[in-house]
Short mmCIF file of N, CA and C in Angstrom, two decimals:
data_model
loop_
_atom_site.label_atom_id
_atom_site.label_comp_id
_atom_site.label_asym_id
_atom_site.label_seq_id
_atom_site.Cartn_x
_atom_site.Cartn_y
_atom_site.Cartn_z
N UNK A 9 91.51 70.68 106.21
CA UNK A 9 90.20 71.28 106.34
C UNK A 9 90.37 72.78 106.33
N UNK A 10 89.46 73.37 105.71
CA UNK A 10 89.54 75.13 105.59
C UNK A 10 88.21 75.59 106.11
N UNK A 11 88.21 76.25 107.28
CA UNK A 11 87.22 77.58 107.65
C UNK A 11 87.02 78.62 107.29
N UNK A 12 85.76 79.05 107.39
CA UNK A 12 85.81 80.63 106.87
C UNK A 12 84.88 80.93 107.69
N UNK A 13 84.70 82.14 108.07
CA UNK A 13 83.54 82.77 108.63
C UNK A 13 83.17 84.19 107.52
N UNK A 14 82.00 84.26 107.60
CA UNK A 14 81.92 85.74 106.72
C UNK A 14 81.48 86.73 107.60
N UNK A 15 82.00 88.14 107.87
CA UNK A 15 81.62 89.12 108.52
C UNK A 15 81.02 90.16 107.67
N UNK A 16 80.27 90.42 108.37
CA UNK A 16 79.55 91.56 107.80
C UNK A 16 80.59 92.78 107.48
N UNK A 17 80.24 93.94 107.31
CA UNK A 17 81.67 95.00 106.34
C UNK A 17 80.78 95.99 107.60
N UNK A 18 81.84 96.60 108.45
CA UNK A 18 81.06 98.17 108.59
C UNK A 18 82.08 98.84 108.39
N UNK A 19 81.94 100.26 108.42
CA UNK A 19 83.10 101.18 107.68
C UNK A 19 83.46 101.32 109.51
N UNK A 20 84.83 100.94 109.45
CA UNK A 20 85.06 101.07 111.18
C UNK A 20 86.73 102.19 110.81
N UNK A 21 87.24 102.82 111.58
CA UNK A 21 88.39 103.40 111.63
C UNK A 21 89.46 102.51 111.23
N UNK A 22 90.36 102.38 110.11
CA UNK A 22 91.18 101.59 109.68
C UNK A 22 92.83 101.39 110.79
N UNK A 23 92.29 102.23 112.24
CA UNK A 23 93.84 101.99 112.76
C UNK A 23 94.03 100.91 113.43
N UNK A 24 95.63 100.06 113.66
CA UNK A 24 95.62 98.98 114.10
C UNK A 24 95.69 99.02 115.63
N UNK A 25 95.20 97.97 116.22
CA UNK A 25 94.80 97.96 117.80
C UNK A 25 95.99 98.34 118.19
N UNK A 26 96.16 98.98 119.56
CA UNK A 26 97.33 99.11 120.16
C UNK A 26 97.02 98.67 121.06
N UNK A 27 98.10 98.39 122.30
CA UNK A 27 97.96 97.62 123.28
C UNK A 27 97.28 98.20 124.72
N UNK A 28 95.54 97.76 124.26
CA UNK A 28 94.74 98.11 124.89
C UNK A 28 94.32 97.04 125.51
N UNK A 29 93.68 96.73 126.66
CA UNK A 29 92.79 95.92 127.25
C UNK A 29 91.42 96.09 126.72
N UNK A 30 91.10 94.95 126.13
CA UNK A 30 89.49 94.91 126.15
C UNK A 30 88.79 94.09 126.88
N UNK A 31 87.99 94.03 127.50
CA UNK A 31 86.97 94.15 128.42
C UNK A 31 86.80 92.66 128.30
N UNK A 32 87.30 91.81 128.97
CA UNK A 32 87.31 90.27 128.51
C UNK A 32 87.60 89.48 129.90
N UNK A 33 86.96 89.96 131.33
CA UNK A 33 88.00 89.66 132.01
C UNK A 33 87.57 88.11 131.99
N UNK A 34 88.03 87.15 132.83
CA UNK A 34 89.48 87.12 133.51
C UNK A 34 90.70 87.48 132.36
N UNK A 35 90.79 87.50 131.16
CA UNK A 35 91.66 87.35 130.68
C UNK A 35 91.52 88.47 129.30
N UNK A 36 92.36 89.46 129.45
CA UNK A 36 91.99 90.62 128.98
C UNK A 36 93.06 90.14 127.39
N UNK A 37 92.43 90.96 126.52
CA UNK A 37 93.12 90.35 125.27
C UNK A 37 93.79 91.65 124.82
N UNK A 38 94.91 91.63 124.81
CA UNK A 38 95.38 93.02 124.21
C UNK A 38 96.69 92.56 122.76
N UNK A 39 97.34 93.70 122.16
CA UNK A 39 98.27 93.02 121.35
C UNK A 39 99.78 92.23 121.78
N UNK A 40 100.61 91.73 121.57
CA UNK A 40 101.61 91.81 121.75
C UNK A 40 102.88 92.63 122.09
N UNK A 41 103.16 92.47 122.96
CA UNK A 41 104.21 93.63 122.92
C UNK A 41 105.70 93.00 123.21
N UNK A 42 106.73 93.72 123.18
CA UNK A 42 108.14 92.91 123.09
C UNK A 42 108.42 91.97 124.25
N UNK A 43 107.97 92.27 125.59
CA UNK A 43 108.18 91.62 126.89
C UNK A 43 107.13 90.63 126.91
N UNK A 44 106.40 90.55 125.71
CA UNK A 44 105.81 89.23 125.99
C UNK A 44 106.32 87.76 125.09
N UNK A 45 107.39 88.37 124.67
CA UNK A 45 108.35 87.26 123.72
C UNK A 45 108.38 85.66 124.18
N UNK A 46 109.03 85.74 125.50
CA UNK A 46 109.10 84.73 126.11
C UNK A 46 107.87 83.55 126.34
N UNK A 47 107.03 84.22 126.37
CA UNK A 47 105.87 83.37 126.71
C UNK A 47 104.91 83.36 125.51
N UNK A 48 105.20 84.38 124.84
CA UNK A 48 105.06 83.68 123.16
C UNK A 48 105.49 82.39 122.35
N UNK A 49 106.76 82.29 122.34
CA UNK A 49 107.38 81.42 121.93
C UNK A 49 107.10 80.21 122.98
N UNK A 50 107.11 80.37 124.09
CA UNK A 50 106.73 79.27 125.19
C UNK A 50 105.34 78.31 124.51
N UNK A 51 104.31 79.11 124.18
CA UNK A 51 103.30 78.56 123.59
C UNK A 51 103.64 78.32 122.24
N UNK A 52 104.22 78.91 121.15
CA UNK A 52 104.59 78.69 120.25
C UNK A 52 105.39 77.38 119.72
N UNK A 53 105.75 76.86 120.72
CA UNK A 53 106.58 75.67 120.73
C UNK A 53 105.65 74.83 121.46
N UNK A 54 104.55 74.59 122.22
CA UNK A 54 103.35 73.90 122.58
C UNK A 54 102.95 73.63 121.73
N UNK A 55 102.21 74.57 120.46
CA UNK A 55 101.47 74.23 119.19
C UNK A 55 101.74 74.15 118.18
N UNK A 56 103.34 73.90 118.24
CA UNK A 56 103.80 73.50 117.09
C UNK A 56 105.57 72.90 117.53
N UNK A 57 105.27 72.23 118.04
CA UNK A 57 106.71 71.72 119.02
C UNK A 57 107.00 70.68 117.52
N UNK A 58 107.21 70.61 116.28
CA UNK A 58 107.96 69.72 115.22
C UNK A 58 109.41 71.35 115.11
N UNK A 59 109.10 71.99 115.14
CA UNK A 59 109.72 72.93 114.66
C UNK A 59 110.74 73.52 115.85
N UNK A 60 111.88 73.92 115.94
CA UNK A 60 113.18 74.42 116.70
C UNK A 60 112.98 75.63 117.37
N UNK A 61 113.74 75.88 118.48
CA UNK A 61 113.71 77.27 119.13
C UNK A 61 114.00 78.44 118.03
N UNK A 62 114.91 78.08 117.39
CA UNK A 62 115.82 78.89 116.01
C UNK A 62 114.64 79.28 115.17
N UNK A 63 113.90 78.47 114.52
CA UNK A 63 112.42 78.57 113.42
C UNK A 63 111.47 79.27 114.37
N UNK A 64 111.28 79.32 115.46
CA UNK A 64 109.94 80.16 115.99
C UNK A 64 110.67 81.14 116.11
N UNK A 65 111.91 81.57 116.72
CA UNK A 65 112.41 82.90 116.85
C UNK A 65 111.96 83.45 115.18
N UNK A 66 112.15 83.05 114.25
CA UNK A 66 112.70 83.42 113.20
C UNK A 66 111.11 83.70 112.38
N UNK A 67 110.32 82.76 112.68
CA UNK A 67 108.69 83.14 112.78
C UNK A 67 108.35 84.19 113.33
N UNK A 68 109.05 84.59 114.54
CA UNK A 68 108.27 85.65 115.28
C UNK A 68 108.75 86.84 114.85
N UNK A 69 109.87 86.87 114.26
CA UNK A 69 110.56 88.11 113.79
C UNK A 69 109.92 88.41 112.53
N UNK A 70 109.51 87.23 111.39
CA UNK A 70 108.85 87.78 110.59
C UNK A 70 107.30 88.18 110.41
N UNK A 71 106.45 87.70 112.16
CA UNK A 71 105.66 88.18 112.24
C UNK A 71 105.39 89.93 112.50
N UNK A 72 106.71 90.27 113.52
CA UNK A 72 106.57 91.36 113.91
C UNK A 72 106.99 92.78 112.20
N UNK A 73 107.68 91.94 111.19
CA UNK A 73 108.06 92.57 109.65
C UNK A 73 106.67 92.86 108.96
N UNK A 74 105.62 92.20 109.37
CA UNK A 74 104.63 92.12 108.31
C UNK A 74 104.02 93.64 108.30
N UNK A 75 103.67 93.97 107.29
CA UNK A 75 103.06 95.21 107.04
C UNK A 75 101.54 95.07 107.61
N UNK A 76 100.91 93.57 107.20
CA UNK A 76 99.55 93.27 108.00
C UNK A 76 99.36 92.21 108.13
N UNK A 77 98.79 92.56 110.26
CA UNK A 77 98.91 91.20 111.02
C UNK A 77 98.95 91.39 112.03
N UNK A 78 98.92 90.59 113.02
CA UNK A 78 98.56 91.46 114.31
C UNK A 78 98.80 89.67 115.17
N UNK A 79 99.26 90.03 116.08
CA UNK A 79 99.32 88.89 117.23
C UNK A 79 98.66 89.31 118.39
N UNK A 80 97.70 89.18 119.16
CA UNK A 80 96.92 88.90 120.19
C UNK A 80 97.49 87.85 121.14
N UNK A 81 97.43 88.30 122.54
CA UNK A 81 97.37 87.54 123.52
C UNK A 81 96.74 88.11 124.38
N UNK A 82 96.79 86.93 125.31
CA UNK A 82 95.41 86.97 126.95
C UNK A 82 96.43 86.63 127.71
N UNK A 83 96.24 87.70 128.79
CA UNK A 83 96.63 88.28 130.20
C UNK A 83 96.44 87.33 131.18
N UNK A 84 97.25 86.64 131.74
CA UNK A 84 96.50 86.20 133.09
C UNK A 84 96.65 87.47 133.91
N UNK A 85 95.30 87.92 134.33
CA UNK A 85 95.30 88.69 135.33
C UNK A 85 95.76 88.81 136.67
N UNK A 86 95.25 87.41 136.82
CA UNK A 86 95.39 86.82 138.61
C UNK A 86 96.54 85.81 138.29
N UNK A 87 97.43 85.88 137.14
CA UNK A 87 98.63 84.77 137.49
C UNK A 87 99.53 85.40 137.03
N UNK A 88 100.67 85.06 136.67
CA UNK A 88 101.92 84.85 135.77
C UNK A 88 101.75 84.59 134.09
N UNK A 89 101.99 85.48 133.36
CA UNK A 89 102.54 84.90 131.96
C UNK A 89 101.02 85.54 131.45
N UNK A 90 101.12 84.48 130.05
CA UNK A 90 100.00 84.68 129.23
C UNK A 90 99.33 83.00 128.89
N UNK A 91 97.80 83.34 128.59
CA UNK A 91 97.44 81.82 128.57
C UNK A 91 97.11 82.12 127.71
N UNK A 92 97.35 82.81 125.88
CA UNK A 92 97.05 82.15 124.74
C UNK A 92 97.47 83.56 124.08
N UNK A 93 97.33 83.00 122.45
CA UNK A 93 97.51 84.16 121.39
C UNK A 93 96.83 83.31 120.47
N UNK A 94 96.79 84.79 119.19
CA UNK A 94 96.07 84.29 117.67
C UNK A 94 97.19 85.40 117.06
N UNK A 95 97.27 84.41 115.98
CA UNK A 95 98.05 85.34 115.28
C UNK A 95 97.43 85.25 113.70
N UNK A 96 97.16 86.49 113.54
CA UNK A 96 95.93 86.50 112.72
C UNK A 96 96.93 87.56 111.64
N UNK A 97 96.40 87.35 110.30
CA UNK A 97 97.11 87.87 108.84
C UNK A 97 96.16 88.22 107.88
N UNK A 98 96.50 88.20 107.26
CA UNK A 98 95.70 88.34 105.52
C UNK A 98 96.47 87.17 104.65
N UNK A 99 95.54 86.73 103.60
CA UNK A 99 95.89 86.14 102.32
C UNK A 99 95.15 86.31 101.24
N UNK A 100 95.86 86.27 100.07
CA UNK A 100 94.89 86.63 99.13
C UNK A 100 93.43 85.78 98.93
N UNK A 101 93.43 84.93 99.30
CA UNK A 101 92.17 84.04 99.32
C UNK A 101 92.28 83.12 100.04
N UNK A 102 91.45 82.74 100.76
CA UNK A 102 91.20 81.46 101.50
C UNK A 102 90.07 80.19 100.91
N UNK A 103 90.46 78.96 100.90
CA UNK A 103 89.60 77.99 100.34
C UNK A 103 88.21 78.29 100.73
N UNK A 104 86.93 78.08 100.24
CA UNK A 104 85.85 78.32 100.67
C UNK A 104 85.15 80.11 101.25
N UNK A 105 86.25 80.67 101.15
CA UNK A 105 85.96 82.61 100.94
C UNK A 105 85.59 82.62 99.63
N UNK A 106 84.65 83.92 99.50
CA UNK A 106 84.61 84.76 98.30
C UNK A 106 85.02 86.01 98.27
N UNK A 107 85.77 86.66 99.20
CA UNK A 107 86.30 87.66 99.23
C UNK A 107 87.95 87.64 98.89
N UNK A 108 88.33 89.11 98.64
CA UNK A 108 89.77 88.84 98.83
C UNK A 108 90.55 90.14 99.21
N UNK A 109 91.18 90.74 100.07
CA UNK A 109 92.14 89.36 100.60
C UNK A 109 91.18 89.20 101.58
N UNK A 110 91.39 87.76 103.14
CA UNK A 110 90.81 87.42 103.47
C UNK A 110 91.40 87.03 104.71
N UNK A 111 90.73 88.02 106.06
CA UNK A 111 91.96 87.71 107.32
C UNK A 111 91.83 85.90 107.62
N UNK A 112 93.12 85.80 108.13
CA UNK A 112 93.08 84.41 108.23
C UNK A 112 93.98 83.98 109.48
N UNK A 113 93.54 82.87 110.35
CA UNK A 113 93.83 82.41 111.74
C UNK A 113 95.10 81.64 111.71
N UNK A 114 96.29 82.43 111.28
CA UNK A 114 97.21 81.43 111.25
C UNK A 114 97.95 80.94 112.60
N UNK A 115 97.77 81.41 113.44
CA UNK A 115 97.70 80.17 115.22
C UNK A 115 97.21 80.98 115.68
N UNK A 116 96.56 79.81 116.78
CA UNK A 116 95.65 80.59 117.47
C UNK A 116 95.84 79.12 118.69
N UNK A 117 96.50 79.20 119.51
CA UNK A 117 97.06 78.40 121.02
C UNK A 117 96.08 79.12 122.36
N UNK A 118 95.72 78.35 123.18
CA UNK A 118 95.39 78.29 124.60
C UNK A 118 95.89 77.39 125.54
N UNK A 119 96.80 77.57 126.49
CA UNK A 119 97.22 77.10 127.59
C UNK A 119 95.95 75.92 128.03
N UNK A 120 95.96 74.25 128.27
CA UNK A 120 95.22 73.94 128.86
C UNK A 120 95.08 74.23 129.89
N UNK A 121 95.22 74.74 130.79
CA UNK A 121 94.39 75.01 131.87
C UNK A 121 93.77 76.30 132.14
N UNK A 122 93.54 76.93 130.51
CA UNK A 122 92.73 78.17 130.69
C UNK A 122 91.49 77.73 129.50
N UNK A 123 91.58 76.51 129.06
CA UNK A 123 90.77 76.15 128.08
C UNK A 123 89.13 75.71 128.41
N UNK A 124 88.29 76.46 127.73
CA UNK A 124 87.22 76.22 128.19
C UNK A 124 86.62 77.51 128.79
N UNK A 125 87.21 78.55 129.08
CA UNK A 125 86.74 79.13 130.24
C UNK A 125 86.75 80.35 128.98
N UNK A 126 86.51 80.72 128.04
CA UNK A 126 85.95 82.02 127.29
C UNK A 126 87.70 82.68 126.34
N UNK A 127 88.87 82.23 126.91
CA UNK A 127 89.80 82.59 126.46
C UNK A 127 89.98 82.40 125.07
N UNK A 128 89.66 81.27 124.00
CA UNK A 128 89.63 81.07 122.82
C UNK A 128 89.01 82.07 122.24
N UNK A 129 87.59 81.81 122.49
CA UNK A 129 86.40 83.00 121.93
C UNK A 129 86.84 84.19 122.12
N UNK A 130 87.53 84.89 123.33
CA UNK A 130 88.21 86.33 122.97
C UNK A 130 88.89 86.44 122.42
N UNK A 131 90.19 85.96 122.15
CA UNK A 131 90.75 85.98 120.76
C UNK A 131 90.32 86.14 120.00
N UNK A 132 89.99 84.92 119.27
CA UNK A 132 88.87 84.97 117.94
C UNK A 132 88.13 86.78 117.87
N UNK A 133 87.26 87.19 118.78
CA UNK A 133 86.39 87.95 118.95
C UNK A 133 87.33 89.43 118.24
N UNK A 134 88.87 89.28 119.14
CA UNK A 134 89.09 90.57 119.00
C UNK A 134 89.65 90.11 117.69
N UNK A 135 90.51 89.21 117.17
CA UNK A 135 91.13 89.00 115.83
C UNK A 135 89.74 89.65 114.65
N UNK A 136 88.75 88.64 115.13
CA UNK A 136 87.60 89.52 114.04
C UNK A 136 87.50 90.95 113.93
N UNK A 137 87.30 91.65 115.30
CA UNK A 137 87.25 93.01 115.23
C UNK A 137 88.86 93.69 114.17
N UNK A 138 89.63 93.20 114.69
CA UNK A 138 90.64 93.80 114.23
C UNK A 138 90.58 93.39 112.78
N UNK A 139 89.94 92.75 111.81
CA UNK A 139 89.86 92.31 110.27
C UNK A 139 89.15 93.15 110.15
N UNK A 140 87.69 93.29 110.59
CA UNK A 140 86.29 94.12 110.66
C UNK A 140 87.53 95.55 110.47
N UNK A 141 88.52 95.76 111.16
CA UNK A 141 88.87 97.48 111.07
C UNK A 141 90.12 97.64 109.56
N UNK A 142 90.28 96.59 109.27
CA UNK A 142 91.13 96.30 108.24
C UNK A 142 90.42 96.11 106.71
N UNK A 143 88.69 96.19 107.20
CA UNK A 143 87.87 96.10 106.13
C UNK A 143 87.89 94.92 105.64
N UNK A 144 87.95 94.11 106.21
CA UNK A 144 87.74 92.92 104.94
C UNK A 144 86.74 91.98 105.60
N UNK A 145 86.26 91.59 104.94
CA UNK A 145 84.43 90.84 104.97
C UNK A 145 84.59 89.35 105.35
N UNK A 146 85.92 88.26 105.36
CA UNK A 146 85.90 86.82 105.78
C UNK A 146 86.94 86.63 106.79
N UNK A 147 86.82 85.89 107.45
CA UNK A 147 87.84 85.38 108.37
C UNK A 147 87.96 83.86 108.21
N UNK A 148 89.38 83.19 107.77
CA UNK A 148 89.35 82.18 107.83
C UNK A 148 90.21 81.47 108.19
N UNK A 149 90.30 79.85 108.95
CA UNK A 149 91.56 79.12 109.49
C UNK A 149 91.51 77.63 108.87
N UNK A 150 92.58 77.00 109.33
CA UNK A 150 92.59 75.65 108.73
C UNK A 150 92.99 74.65 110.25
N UNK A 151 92.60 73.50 110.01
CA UNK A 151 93.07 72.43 111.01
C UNK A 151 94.10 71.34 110.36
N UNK A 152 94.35 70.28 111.18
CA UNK A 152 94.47 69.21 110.45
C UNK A 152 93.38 68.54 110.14
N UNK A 153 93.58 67.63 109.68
CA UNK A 153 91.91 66.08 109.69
C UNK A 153 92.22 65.63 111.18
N UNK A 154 93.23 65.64 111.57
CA UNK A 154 92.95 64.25 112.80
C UNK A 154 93.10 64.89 113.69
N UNK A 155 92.95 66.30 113.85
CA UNK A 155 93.40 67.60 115.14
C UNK A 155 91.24 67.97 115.27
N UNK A 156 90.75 66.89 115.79
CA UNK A 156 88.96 66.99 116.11
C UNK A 156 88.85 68.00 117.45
N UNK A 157 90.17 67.94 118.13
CA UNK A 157 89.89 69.20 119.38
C UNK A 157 89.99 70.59 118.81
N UNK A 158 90.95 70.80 117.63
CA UNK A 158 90.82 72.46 117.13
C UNK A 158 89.67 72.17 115.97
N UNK A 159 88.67 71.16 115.57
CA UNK A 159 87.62 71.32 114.90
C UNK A 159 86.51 71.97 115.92
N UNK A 160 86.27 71.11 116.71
CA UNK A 160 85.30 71.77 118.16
C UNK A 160 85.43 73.15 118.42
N UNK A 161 86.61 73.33 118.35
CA UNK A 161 86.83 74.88 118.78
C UNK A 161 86.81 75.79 117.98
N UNK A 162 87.16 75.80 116.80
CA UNK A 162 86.68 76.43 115.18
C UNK A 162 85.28 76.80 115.28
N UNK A 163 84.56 75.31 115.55
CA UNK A 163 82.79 75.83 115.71
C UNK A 163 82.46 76.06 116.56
N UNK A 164 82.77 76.20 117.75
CA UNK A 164 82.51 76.96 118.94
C UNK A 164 82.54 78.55 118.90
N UNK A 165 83.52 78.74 118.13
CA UNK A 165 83.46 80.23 117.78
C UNK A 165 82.87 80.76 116.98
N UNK A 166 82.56 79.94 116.19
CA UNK A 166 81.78 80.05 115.06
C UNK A 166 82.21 80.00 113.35
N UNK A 167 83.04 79.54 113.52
CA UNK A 167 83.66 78.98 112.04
C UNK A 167 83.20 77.85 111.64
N UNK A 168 82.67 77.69 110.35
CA UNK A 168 81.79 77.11 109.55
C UNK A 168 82.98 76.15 109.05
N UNK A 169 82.81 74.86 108.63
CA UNK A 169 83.61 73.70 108.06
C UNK A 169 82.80 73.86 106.34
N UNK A 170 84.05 74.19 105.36
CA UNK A 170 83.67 74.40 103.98
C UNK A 170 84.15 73.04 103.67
N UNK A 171 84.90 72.75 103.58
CA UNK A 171 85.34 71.25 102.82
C UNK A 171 86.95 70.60 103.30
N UNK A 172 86.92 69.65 103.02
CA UNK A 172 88.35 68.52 103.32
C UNK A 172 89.15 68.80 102.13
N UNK A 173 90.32 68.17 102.64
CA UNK A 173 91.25 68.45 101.32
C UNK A 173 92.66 67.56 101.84
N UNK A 174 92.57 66.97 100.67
CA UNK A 174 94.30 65.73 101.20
C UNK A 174 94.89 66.46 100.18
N UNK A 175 96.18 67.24 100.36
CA UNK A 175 97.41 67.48 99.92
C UNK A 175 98.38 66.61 99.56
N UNK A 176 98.96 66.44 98.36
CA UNK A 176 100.08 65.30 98.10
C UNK A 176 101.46 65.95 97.77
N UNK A 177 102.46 65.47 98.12
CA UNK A 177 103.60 65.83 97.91
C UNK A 177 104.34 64.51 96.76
N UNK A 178 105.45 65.16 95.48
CA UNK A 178 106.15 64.02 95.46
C UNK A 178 107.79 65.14 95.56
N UNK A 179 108.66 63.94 95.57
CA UNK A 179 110.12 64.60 95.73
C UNK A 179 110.23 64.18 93.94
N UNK A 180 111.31 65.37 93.98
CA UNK A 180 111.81 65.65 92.31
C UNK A 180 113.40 64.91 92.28
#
């Protein structure tokens, strides 16, 4: 399944967020920074636990290479650690966009026991802002078919469902 949302264009300052708090409490959303590695990958291996300690290190290193892209996480204020990130990119097109390129939600994790309580939606919120400053007019993510809890939450934020799509593989 492919999402898109379309944002409106304003001409906003093209610099990338730095690690600011925005106004989100309980759980303030700011960027990534190196001391939050640990509890990156902690979740990183939650939402995508098929894959090795070795492959997310090696993910995260080529997240931090990208020329554009940005990882977000939320603060527990009143606890320990972090209860979520988005790690948000560009691609040249996304299924169901008409723009291009086109920021796109490539993870976006919440700790269950911060779920529900506004932490998703700030993400999302600031990932948009931060596309909105990158200029580009769509935001879009993908699920699985049989993952109906990150469909709920796609439209909760407000990402629109464009269409299904079964992928086939053969071996050569």
């Amino acid at each position: 399944m492919s999402l898109c949302v379309r944002a409106a264009h304003r001409s906003r300052d093209r610099r990338t967020l730095k690690r600011q708090v925005t106004r989100t409490m309980p759980f303030p959303i700011m960027t990534l920074s190196a001391e939050d590695d640990p509890e990156w990958l902690r979740m990183r291996l939650l939402l995508w636990p098929e894959y090795s300690v070795a492959e997310h290190r090696r993910g995260m290193a080529d997240w931090r290479a990208q020329p554009v892209g940005v990882v977000l996480v939320a603060d527990r204020v009143q606890g320990v650690g972090l209860a979520g990130f988005a790690e948000v990119g560009t691609r040249p097109y996304a299924d169901g966009c008409d723009s291009s390129p086109v920021a796109y939600l490539e993870g976006w994790y919440v700790d269950e026991d911060s779920r529900r309580r506004g932490v998703g939606r700030a993400l999302v919120d600031a990932a948009t802002a931060w596309a909105r400053g990158q200029g580009l007019r769509e935001f879009a993510s993908d699920a699985l078919l049989e993952n109906q809890l990150s469909h709920r939450a796609h439209e909760a934020v407000g990402f629109t469902e464009v269409e299904r799509l079964v992928i086939f593989r053969r071996p050569l």
